[in-house]
PDB file of C-alpha atoms in Angstrom:
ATOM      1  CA  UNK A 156     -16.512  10.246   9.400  1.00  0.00           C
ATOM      2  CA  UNK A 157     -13.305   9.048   7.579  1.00  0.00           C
ATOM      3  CA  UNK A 158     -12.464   5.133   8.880  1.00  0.00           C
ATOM      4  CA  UNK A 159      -9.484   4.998  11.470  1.00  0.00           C
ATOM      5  CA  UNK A 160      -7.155   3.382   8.694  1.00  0.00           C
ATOM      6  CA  UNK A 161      -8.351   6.152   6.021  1.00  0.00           C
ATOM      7  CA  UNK A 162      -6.953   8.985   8.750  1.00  0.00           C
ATOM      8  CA  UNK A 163      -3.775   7.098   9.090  1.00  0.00           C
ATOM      9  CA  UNK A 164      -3.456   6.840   5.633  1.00  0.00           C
ATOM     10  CA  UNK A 165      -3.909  10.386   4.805  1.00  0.00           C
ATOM     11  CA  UNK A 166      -1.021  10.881   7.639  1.00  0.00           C
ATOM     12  CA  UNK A 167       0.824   8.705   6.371  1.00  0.00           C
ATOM     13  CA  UNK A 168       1.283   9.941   2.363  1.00  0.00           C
ATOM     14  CA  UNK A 169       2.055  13.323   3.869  1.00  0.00           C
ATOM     15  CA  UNK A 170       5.517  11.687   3.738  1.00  0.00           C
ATOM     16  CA  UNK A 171       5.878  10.300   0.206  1.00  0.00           C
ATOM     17  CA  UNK A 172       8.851  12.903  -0.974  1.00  0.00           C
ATOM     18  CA  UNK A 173       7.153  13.024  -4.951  1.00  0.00           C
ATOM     19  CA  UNK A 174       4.072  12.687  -5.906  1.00  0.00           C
ATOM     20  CA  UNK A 175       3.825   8.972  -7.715  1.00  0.00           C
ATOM     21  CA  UNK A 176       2.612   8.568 -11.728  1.00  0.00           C
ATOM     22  CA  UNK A 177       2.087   4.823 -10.493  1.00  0.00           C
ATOM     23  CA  UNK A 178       0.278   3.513  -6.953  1.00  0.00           C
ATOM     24  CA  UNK A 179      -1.160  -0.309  -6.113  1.00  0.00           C
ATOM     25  CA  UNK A 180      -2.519  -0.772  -2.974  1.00  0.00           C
ATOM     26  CA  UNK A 181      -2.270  -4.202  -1.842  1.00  0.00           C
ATOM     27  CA  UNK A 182      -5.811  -5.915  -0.123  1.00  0.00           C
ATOM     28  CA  UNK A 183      -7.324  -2.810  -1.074  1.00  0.00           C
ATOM     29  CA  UNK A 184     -10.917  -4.605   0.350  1.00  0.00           C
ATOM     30  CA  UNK A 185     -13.722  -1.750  -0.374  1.00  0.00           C
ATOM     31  CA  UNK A 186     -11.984   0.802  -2.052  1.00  0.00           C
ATOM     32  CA  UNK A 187     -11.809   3.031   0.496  1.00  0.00           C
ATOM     33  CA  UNK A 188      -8.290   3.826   0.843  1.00  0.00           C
ATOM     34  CA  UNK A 189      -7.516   3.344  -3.481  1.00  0.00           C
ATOM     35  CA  UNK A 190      -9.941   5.494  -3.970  1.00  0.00           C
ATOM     36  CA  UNK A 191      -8.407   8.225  -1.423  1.00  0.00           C
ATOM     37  CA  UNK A 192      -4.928   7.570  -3.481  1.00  0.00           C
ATOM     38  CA  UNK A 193      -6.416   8.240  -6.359  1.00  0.00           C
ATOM     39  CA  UNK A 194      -7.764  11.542  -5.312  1.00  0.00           C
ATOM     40  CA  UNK A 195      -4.967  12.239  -3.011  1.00  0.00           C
ATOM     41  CA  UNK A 196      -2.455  11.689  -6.255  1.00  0.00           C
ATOM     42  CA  UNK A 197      -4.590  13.295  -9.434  1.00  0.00           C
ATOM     43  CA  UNK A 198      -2.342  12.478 -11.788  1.00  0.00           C
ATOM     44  CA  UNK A 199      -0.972   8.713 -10.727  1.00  0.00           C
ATOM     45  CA  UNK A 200      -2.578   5.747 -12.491  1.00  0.00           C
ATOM     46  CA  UNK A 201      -3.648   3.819  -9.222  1.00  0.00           C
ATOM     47  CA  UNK A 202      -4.502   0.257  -8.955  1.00  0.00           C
ATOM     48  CA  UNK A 203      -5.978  -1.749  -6.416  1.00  0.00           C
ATOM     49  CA  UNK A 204      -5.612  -5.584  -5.627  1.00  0.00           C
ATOM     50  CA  UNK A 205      -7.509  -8.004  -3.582  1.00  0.00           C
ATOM     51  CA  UNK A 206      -7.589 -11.758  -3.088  1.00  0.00           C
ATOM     52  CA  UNK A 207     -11.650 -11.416  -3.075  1.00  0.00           C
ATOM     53  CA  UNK A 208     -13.117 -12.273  -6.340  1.00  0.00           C
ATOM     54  CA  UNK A 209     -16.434 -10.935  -5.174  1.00  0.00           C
ATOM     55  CA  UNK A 210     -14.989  -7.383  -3.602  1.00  0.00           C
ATOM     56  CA  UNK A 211     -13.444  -6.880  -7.150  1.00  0.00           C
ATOM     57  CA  UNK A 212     -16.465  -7.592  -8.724  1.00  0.00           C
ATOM     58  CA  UNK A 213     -18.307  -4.981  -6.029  1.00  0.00           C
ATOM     59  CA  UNK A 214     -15.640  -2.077  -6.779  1.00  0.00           C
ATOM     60  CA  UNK A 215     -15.603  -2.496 -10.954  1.00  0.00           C
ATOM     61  CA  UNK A 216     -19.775  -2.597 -10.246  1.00  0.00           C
ATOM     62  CA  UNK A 217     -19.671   0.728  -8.427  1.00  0.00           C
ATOM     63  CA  UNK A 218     -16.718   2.080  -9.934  1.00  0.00           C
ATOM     64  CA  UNK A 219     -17.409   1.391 -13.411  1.00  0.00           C
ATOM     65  CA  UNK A 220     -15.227   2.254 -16.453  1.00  0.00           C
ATOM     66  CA  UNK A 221     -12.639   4.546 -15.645  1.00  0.00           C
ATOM     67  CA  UNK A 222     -12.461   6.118 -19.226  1.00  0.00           C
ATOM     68  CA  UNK A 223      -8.503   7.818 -18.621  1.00  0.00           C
ATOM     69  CA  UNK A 224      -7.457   4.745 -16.663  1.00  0.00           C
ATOM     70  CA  UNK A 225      -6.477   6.124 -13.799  1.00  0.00           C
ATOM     71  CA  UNK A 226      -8.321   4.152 -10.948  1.00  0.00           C
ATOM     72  CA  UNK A 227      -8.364   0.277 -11.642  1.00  0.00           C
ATOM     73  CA  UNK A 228      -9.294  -2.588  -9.322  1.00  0.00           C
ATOM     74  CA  UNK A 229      -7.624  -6.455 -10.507  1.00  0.00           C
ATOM     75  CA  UNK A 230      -8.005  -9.844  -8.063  1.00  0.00           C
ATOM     76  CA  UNK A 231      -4.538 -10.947  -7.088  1.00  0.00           C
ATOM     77  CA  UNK A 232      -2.435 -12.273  -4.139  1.00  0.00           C
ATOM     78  CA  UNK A 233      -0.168 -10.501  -2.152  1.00  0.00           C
ATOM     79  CA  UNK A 234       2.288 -13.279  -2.073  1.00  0.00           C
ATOM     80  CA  UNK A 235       2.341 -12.676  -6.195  1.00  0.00           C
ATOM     81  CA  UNK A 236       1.444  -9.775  -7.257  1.00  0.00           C
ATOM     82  CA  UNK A 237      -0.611  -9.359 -10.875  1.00  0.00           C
ATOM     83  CA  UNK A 238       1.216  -6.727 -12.555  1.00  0.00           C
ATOM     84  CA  UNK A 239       4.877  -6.657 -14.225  1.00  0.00           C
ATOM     85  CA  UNK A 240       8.106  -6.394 -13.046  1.00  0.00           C
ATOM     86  CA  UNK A 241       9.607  -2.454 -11.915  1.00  0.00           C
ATOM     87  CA  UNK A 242       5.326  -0.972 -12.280  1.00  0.00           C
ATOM     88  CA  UNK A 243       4.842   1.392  -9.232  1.00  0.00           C
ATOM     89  CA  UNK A 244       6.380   3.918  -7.772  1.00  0.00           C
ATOM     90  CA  UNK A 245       4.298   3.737  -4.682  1.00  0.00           C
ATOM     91  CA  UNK A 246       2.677   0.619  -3.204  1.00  0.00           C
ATOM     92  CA  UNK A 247       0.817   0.818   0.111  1.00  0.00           C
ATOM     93  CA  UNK A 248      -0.742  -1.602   2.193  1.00  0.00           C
ATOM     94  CA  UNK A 249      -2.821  -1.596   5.444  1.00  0.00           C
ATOM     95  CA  UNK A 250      -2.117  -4.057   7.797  1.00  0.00           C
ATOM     96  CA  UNK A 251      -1.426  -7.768   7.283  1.00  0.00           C
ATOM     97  CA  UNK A 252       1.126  -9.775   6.315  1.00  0.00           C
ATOM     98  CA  UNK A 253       3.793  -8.048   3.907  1.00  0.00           C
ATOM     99  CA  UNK A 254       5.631 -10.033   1.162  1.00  0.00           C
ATOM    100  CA  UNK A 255       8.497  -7.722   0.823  1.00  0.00           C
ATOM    101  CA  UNK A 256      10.448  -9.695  -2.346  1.00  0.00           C
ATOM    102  CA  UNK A 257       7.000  -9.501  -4.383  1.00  0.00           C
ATOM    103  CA  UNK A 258       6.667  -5.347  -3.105  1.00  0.00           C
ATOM    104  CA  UNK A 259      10.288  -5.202  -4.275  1.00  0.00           C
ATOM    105  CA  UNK A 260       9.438  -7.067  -7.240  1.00  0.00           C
ATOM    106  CA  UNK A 261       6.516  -4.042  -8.351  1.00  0.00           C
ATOM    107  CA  UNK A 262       8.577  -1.126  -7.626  1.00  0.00           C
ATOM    108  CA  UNK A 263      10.779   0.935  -9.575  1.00  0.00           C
ATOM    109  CA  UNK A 264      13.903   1.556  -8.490  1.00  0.00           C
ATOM    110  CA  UNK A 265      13.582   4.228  -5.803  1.00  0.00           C
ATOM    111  CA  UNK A 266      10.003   3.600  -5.612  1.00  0.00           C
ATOM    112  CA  UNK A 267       8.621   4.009  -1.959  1.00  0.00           C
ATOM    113  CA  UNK A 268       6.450   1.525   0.210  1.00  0.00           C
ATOM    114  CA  UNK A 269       3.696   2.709   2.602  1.00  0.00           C
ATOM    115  CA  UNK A 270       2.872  -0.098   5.054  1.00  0.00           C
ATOM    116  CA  UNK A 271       0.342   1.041   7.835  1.00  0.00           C
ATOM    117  CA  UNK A 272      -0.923  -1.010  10.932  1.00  0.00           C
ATOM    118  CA  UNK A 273      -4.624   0.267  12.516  1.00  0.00           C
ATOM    119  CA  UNK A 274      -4.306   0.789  16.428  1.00  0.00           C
ATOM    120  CA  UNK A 275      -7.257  -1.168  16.441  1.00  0.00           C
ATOM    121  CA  UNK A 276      -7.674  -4.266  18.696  1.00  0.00           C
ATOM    122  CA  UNK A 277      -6.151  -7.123  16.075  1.00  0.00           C
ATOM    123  CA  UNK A 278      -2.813  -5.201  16.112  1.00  0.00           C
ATOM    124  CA  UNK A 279       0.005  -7.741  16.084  1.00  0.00           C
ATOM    125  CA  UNK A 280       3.221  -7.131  17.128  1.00  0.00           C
ATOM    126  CA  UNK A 281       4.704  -9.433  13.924  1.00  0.00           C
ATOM    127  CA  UNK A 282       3.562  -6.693  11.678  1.00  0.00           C
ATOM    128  CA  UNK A 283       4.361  -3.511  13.902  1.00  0.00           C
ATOM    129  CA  UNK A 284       5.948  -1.310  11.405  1.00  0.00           C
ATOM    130  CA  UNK A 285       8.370  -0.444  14.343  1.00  0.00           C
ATOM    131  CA  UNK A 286       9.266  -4.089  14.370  1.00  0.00           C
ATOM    132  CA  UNK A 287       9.092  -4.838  10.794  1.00  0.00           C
ATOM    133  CA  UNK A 288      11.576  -1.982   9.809  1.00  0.00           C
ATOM    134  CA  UNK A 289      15.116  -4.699   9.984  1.00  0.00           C
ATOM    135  CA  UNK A 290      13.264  -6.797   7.678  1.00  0.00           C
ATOM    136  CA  UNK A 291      12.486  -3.781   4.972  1.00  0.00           C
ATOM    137  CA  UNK A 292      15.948  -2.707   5.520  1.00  0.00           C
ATOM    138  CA  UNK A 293      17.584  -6.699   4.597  1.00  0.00           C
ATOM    139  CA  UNK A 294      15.266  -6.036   1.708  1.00  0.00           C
ATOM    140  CA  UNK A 295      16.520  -2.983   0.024  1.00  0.00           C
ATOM    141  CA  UNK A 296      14.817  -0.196   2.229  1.00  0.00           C
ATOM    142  CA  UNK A 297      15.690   2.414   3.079  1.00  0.00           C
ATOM    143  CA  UNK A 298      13.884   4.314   6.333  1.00  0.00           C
ATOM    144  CA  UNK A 299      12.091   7.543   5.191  1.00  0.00           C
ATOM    145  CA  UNK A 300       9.629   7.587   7.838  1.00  0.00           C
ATOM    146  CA  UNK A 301       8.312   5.824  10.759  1.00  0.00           C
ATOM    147  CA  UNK A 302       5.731   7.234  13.143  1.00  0.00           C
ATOM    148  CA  UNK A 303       2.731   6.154  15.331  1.00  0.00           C
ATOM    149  CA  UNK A 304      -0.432   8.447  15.202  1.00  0.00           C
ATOM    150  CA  UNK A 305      -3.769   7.068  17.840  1.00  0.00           C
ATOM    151  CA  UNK A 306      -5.154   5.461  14.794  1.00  0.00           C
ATOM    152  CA  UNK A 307      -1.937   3.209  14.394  1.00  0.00           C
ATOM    153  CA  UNK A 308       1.612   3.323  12.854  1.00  0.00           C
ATOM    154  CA  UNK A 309       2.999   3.401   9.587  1.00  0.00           C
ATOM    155  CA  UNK A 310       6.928   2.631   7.582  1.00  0.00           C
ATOM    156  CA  UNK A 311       7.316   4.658   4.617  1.00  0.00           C
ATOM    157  CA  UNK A 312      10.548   3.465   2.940  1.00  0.00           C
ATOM    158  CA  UNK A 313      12.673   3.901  -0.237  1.00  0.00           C
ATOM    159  CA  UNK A 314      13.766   0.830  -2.513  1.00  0.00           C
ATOM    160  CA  UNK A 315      17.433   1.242  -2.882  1.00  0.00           C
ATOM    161  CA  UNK A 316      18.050  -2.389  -4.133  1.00  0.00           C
ATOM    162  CA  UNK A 317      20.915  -2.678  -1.934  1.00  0.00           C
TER     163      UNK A 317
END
């Protein structure tokens, strides 16, 4: 049985307008979710990034070599990001706090951000997407999407660099 965040996940990208080339998830932990983006998106290049040097280490170990590239994991912050300016055209993260300038920073110009937040029993209302959706908009979001499902809530918005 699919996790609670997976299932809001798999909601949630039922939004994204185009199908990405480029996708980083952001605390990606186990895999899980990249892993779902990956096959969810069969033609993106998706990366995920975690601030756990050991859950890296786990996910290259059981991943291995991805021969076309397509599914990478690198150890990074959220608050700055390992990759270069304008990479993605879809970053998603699960919960947590969100560093919008450094999300801005990785997208491409009309690229999209997927933040979700589990209904489980840690839910804070500082990172309700509800709540958060002022401070995507003051930095260059626009609103695609905002809904609650029983495993949680998720934004989907559009970088419009405004």
């Amino acid at each position: 049985m699919p996790s609670p965040t997976l299932t809001l996940l798999a909601t949630a990208v039922l939004h994204v307008p185009k199908a990405p080339e480029r996708v980083l998830e952001v605390e990606c932990g186990d895999g899980e979710r990249t892993m779902f983006l990956a096959r969810e998106f069969p033609t993106a290049r998706v990366r995920g990034v975690d601030g756990s040097e050991e859950a890296i280490r786990k996910l290259v170990a059981e991943t291995g070599l991805d021969p076309e590239g397509r599914l990478a994991f690198k150890r990074g912050k959220r608050r700055s990001l390992p990759f270069p300016d304008e990479q993605f055209d879809l970053v998603v993260q699960v919960g947590g706090p969100v560093f919008l300038r450094e999300i801005s920073r990785v997208l491409r110009p009309t690229g999209h951000l997927l933040y979700a937040q589990s209904a489980s029993r840690w839910f804070s209302p500082r990172t309700d997407p509800r709540r958060l959706r002022r401070s995507f908009e003051r930095h260059g979001f626009e609103t695609v999407e905002i809904d609650e499902t029983p495993d949680g809530s998720f934004y989907l918005g559009c970088l419009t660099g405004s």
